[in-house]
Amino acid sequence: MTQLIAIVEGQTELEFVKQILYNHLWPKGIFVRPLLVSTKIKGPVTLTKGGVVKYILARKDILSGLNQNDKPYVTTMIDYYGLPKSYPGMDSVPNGTCNNKVEFLEQQIADDINHRRFIPYLQLHEFEAILFASPEKICDTLIQSDKLQEVQKVRDTFNNPEEINDNPQTCPSRRIKNIFPEYNKVVYGPLISQRIGLSIIRENCPHFNQWLTKLESIQ
């Protein structure tokens, strides 16, 4: 059984890995363990509450995972939205599509870590983007089918859900929250994604699909 550590940004991603990614990869001989990224060091104690994290702490967790005795692979699931300037390449992100930018940053992080068992992944633009793969499931889960047209309008504005942008007022989570004020990402995020299913998410989210394809191929 191949070991995989998934270093995640928050509780929503933690539950996604535990509930969905784990069940998908297990039959392929891959045992995935989620790890909430360290967000602060206070004296001798490292705090892991999740959220936006400085690169120095994410790097520490990545290297610590790679150095474990069972020689696991390590991947990340961290939002591109709100990514701190401390990440490699943030001061030289090229012009182009959001995919060009995030792939550039992933390569910069990979070059810095420089380890064959490390697979960097930055979520475009944040976790909620993948939920727009199915506006119907968003509305069904929140039991408000009357808002389907409003959610569908957001989805239809972009070529794919991952292009929903990184403006604080129009990022994926803000758009959902504006339509559904009761939306709680930790409660509903993993549930909606589970109901959508990975196959639909992969069809609609090419960068996510590329990441999952890489994870499926590790040995």
GROMACS .gro file of N, CA and C in nm, residues 115-201:
model
  261
  115HIS      N    1   1.193   1.721  -0.450
  115HIS     CA    2   1.183   1.582  -0.404
  115HIS      C    3   1.084   1.508  -0.494
  116ARG      N    4   1.121   1.388  -0.539
  116ARG     CA    5   1.040   1.315  -0.636
  116ARG      C    6   0.906   1.270  -0.580
  117ARG      N    7   0.895   1.261  -0.445
  117ARG     CA    8   0.769   1.216  -0.386
  117ARG      C    9   0.678   1.333  -0.347
  118PHE      N   10   0.707   1.450  -0.396
  118PHE     CA   11   0.624   1.566  -0.365
  118PHE      C   12   0.543   1.608  -0.486
  119ILE      N   13   0.411   1.622  -0.467
  119ILE     CA   14   0.319   1.662  -0.573
  119ILE      C   15   0.244   1.787  -0.528
  120PRO      N   16   0.289   1.905  -0.567
  120PRO     CA   17   0.222   2.028  -0.523
  120PRO      C   18   0.088   2.047  -0.593
  121TYR      N   19  -0.007   2.100  -0.520
  121TYR     CA   20  -0.138   2.133  -0.580
  121TYR      C   21  -0.194   2.256  -0.513
  122LEU      N   22  -0.224   2.357  -0.594
  122LEU     CA   23  -0.294   2.476  -0.549
  122LEU      C   24  -0.432   2.475  -0.611
  123GLN      N   25  -0.534   2.488  -0.526
  123GLN     CA   26  -0.672   2.482  -0.573
  123GLN      C   27  -0.712   2.615  -0.636
  124LEU      N   28  -0.757   2.610  -0.761
  124LEU     CA   29  -0.809   2.728  -0.829
  124LEU      C   30  -0.958   2.745  -0.799
  125HIS      N   31  -0.998   2.863  -0.754
  125HIS     CA   32  -0.918   2.958  -0.680
  125HIS      C   33  -0.928   2.927  -0.531
  126GLU      N   34  -1.031   2.852  -0.498
  126GLU     CA   35  -1.048   2.799  -0.363
  126GLU      C   36  -1.142   2.678  -0.371
  127PHE      N   37  -1.158   2.608  -0.260
  127PHE     CA   38  -1.232   2.482  -0.259
  127PHE      C   39  -1.371   2.495  -0.321
  128GLU      N   40  -1.442   2.602  -0.289
  128GLU     CA   41  -1.581   2.616  -0.335
  128GLU      C   42  -1.596   2.617  -0.487
  129ALA      N   43  -1.486   2.642  -0.560
  129ALA     CA   44  -1.495   2.643  -0.706
  129ALA      C   45  -1.547   2.510  -0.759
  130ILE      N   46  -1.499   2.399  -0.700
  130ILE     CA   47  -1.539   2.268  -0.754
  130ILE      C   48  -1.686   2.239  -0.732
  131LEU      N   49  -1.748   2.309  -0.636
  131LEU     CA   50  -1.891   2.287  -0.611
  131LEU      C   51  -1.975   2.337  -0.728
  132PHE      N   52  -1.923   2.438  -0.800
  132PHE     CA   53  -1.996   2.490  -0.916
  132PHE      C   54  -1.996   2.394  -1.034
  133ALA      N   55  -1.933   2.278  -1.017
  133ALA     CA   56  -1.944   2.173  -1.119
  133ALA      C   57  -2.088   2.126  -1.131
  134SER      N   58  -2.167   2.147  -1.025
  134SER     CA   59  -2.309   2.109  -1.030
  134SER      C   60  -2.393   2.207  -0.949
  135PRO      N   61  -2.443   2.313  -1.014
  135PRO     CA   62  -2.533   2.405  -0.944
  135PRO      C   63  -2.654   2.333  -0.885
  136GLU      N   64  -2.698   2.227  -0.952
  136GLU     CA   65  -2.814   2.153  -0.902
  136GLU      C   66  -2.786   2.092  -0.764
  137LYS      N   67  -2.669   2.034  -0.747
  137LYS     CA   68  -2.636   1.971  -0.619
  137LYS      C   69  -2.618   2.074  -0.508
  138ILE      N   70  -2.569   2.191  -0.544
  138ILE     CA   71  -2.559   2.298  -0.444
  138ILE      C   72  -2.699   2.331  -0.391
  139CYS      N   73  -2.792   2.352  -0.482
  139CYS     CA   74  -2.928   2.389  -0.443
  139CYS      C   75  -3.001   2.274  -0.374
  140ASP      N   76  -2.982   2.153  -0.422
  140ASP     CA   77  -3.048   2.037  -0.361
  140ASP      C   78  -3.001   2.017  -0.217
  141THR      N   79  -2.870   2.030  -0.196
  141THR     CA   80  -2.814   2.006  -0.063
  141THR      C   81  -2.860   2.113   0.035
  142LEU      N   82  -2.869   2.236  -0.013
  142LEU     CA   83  -2.914   2.347   0.073
  142LEU      C   84  -3.066   2.362   0.071
  143ILE      N   85  -3.132   2.269   0.002
  143ILE     CA   86  -3.279   2.260  -0.005
  143ILE      C   87  -3.342   2.393  -0.047
  144GLN      N   88  -3.287   2.447  -0.156
  144GLN     CA   89  -3.341   2.572  -0.211
  144GLN      C   90  -3.333   2.566  -0.363
  145SER      N   91  -3.415   2.482  -0.420
  145SER     CA   92  -3.414   2.463  -0.565
  145SER      C   93  -3.456   2.590  -0.640
  146ASP      N   94  -3.525   2.679  -0.572
  146ASP     CA   95  -3.570   2.803  -0.636
  146ASP      C   96  -3.453   2.896  -0.671
  147LYS      N   97  -3.335   2.868  -0.617
  147LYS     CA   98  -3.219   2.952  -0.644
  147LYS      C   99  -3.127   2.894  -0.751
  148LEU      N  100  -3.173   2.788  -0.818
  148LEU     CA  101  -3.090   2.722  -0.918
  148LEU      C  102  -3.050   2.817  -1.031
  149GLN      N  103  -3.141   2.897  -1.077
  149GLN     CA  104  -3.112   2.987  -1.188
  149GLN      C  105  -3.002   3.086  -1.150
  150GLU      N  106  -3.005   3.131  -1.026
  150GLU     CA  107  -2.904   3.227  -0.978
  150GLU      C  108  -2.766   3.162  -0.972
  151VAL      N  109  -2.759   3.038  -0.923
  151VAL     CA  110  -2.632   2.967  -0.916
  151VAL      C  111  -2.583   2.932  -1.056
  152GLN      N  112  -2.676   2.890  -1.142
  152GLN     CA  113  -2.640   2.853  -1.279
  152GLN      C  114  -2.585   2.973  -1.355
  153LYS      N  115  -2.635   3.090  -1.327
  153LYS     CA  116  -2.588   3.212  -1.393
  153LYS      C  117  -2.441   3.236  -1.362
  154VAL      N  118  -2.402   3.213  -1.236
  154VAL     CA  119  -2.261   3.226  -1.199
  154VAL      C  120  -2.177   3.126  -1.277
  155ARG      N  121  -2.222   3.002  -1.280
  155ARG     CA  122  -2.147   2.897  -1.350
  155ARG      C  123  -2.133   2.927  -1.499
  156ASP      N  124  -2.239   2.976  -1.561
  156ASP     CA  125  -2.238   2.999  -1.705
  156ASP      C  126  -2.153   3.119  -1.746
  157THR      N  127  -2.114   3.201  -1.650
  157THR     CA  128  -2.032   3.318  -1.680
  157THR      C  129  -1.888   3.280  -1.712
  158PHE      N  130  -1.848   3.159  -1.672
  158PHE     CA  131  -1.709   3.115  -1.687
  158PHE      C  132  -1.701   2.987  -1.771
  159ASN      N  133  -1.586   2.967  -1.833
  159ASN     CA  134  -1.565   2.846  -1.912
  159ASN      C  135  -1.569   2.721  -1.825
  160ASN      N  136  -1.513   2.732  -1.705
  160ASN     CA  137  -1.520   2.622  -1.610
  160ASN      C  138  -1.516   2.679  -1.469
  161PRO      N  139  -1.559   2.603  -1.369
  161PRO     CA  140  -1.570   2.656  -1.232
  161PRO      C  141  -1.439   2.708  -1.176
  162GLU      N  142  -1.327   2.653  -1.219
  162GLU     CA  143  -1.198   2.696  -1.165
  162GLU      C  144  -1.160   2.838  -1.206
  163GLU      N  145  -1.229   2.893  -1.303
  163GLU     CA  146  -1.200   3.030  -1.346
  163GLU      C  147  -1.273   3.134  -1.263
  164ILE      N  148  -1.364   3.091  -1.177
  164ILE     CA  149  -1.435   3.186  -1.088
  164ILE      C  150  -1.330   3.253  -1.002
  165ASN      N  151  -1.325   3.385  -1.003
  165ASN     CA  152  -1.203   3.457  -0.974
  165ASN      C  153  -1.167   3.477  -0.827
  166ASP      N  154  -1.058   3.550  -0.805
  166ASP     CA  155  -1.001   3.564  -0.671
  166ASP      C  156  -1.023   3.702  -0.610
  167ASN      N  157  -1.123   3.775  -0.660
  167ASN     CA  158  -1.160   3.901  -0.596
  167ASN      C  159  -1.233   3.869  -0.464
  168PRO      N  160  -1.202   3.940  -0.355
  168PRO     CA  161  -1.266   3.909  -0.226
  168PRO      C  162  -1.418   3.913  -0.230
  169GLN      N  163  -1.474   3.992  -0.322
  169GLN     CA  164  -1.619   4.002  -0.330
  169GLN      C  165  -1.682   3.905  -0.428
  170THR      N  166  -1.599   3.843  -0.513
  170THR     CA  167  -1.655   3.756  -0.617
  170THR      C  168  -1.588   3.618  -0.622
  171CYS      N  169  -1.511   3.583  -0.520
  171CYS     CA  170  -1.450   3.451  -0.515
  171CYS      C  171  -1.560   3.346  -0.497
  172PRO      N  172  -1.534   3.220  -0.524
  172PRO     CA  173  -1.638   3.118  -0.520
  172PRO      C  174  -1.716   3.111  -0.388
  173SER      N  175  -1.646   3.115  -0.276
  173SER     CA  176  -1.716   3.105  -0.147
  173SER      C  177  -1.806   3.225  -0.122
  174ARG      N  178  -1.761   3.343  -0.162
  174ARG     CA  179  -1.842   3.464  -0.144
  174ARG      C  180  -1.967   3.458  -0.230
  175ARG      N  181  -1.953   3.406  -0.350
  175ARG     CA  182  -2.070   3.397  -0.439
  175ARG      C  183  -2.174   3.301  -0.379
  176ILE      N  184  -2.129   3.189  -0.324
  176ILE     CA  185  -2.224   3.095  -0.262
  176ILE      C  186  -2.287   3.158  -0.139
  177LYS      N  187  -2.205   3.224  -0.058
  177LYS     CA  188  -2.254   3.286   0.065
  177LYS      C  189  -2.356   3.397   0.034
  178ASN      N  190  -2.335   3.469  -0.075
  178ASN     CA  191  -2.429   3.575  -0.112
  178ASN      C  192  -2.566   3.519  -0.150
  179ILE      N  193  -2.565   3.401  -0.209
  179ILE     CA  194  -2.691   3.338  -0.250
  179ILE      C  195  -2.754   3.260  -0.136
  180PHE      N  196  -2.666   3.195  -0.057
  180PHE     CA  197  -2.712   3.113   0.056
  180PHE      C  198  -2.643   3.162   0.184
  181PRO      N  199  -2.700   3.261   0.253
  181PRO     CA  200  -2.635   3.316   0.373
  181PRO      C  201  -2.607   3.212   0.480
  182GLU      N  202  -2.682   3.103   0.481
  182GLU     CA  203  -2.664   3.000   0.583
  182GLU      C  204  -2.551   2.903   0.548
  183TYR      N  205  -2.488   2.919   0.433
  183TYR     CA  206  -2.383   2.826   0.390
  183TYR      C  207  -2.268   2.823   0.491
  184ASN      N  208  -2.237   2.704   0.538
  184ASN     CA  209  -2.123   2.679   0.626
  184ASN      C  210  -2.030   2.584   0.551
  185LYS      N  211  -1.911   2.632   0.517
  185LYS     CA  212  -1.824   2.555   0.427
  185LYS      C  213  -1.782   2.420   0.485
  186VAL      N  214  -1.757   2.414   0.616
  186VAL     CA  215  -1.713   2.289   0.676
  186VAL      C  216  -1.825   2.185   0.674
  187VAL      N  217  -1.948   2.231   0.695
  187VAL     CA  218  -2.063   2.140   0.698
  187VAL      C  219  -2.106   2.101   0.556
  188TYR      N  220  -2.123   2.202   0.471
  188TYR     CA  221  -2.183   2.177   0.340
  188TYR      C  222  -2.082   2.148   0.229
  189GLY      N  223  -1.960   2.203   0.239
  189GLY     CA  224  -1.862   2.184   0.133
  189GLY      C  225  -1.835   2.038   0.099
  190PRO      N  226  -1.791   1.957   0.195
  190PRO     CA  227  -1.766   1.816   0.165
  190PRO      C  228  -1.893   1.741   0.125
  191LEU      N  229  -2.007   1.777   0.186
  191LEU     CA  230  -2.133   1.709   0.155
  191LEU      C  231  -2.175   1.734   0.011
  192ILE      N  232  -2.166   1.859  -0.033
  192ILE     CA  233  -2.204   1.891  -0.172
  192ILE      C  234  -2.110   1.821  -0.270
  193SER      N  235  -1.980   1.826  -0.241
  193SER     CA  236  -1.884   1.763  -0.332
  193SER      C  237  -1.904   1.613  -0.338
  194GLN      N  238  -1.942   1.553  -0.227
  194GLN     CA  239  -1.969   1.409  -0.225
  194GLN      C  240  -2.090   1.376  -0.311
  195ARG      N  241  -2.192   1.460  -0.304
  195ARG     CA  242  -2.312   1.436  -0.383
  195ARG      C  243  -2.288   1.460  -0.532
  196ILE      N  244  -2.198   1.552  -0.563
  196ILE     CA  245  -2.164   1.576  -0.704
  196ILE      C  246  -2.090   1.455  -0.761
  197GLY      N  247  -1.991   1.408  -0.684
  197GLY     CA  248  -1.910   1.295  -0.729
  197GLY      C  249  -1.785   1.340  -0.803
  198LEU      N  250  -1.678   1.265  -0.786
  198LEU     CA  251  -1.550   1.305  -0.845
  198LEU      C  252  -1.553   1.305  -0.997
  199SER      N  253  -1.631   1.218  -1.057
  199SER     CA  254  -1.633   1.213  -1.204
  199SER      C  255  -1.685   1.343  -1.264
  200ILE      N  256  -1.790   1.399  -1.206
  200ILE     CA  257  -1.845   1.526  -1.255
  200ILE      C  258  -1.749   1.640  -1.226
  201ILE      N  259  -1.689   1.640  -1.107
  201ILE     CA  260  -1.593   1.744  -1.073
  201ILE      C  261  -1.476   1.741  -1.171
   0.00000   0.00000   0.00000
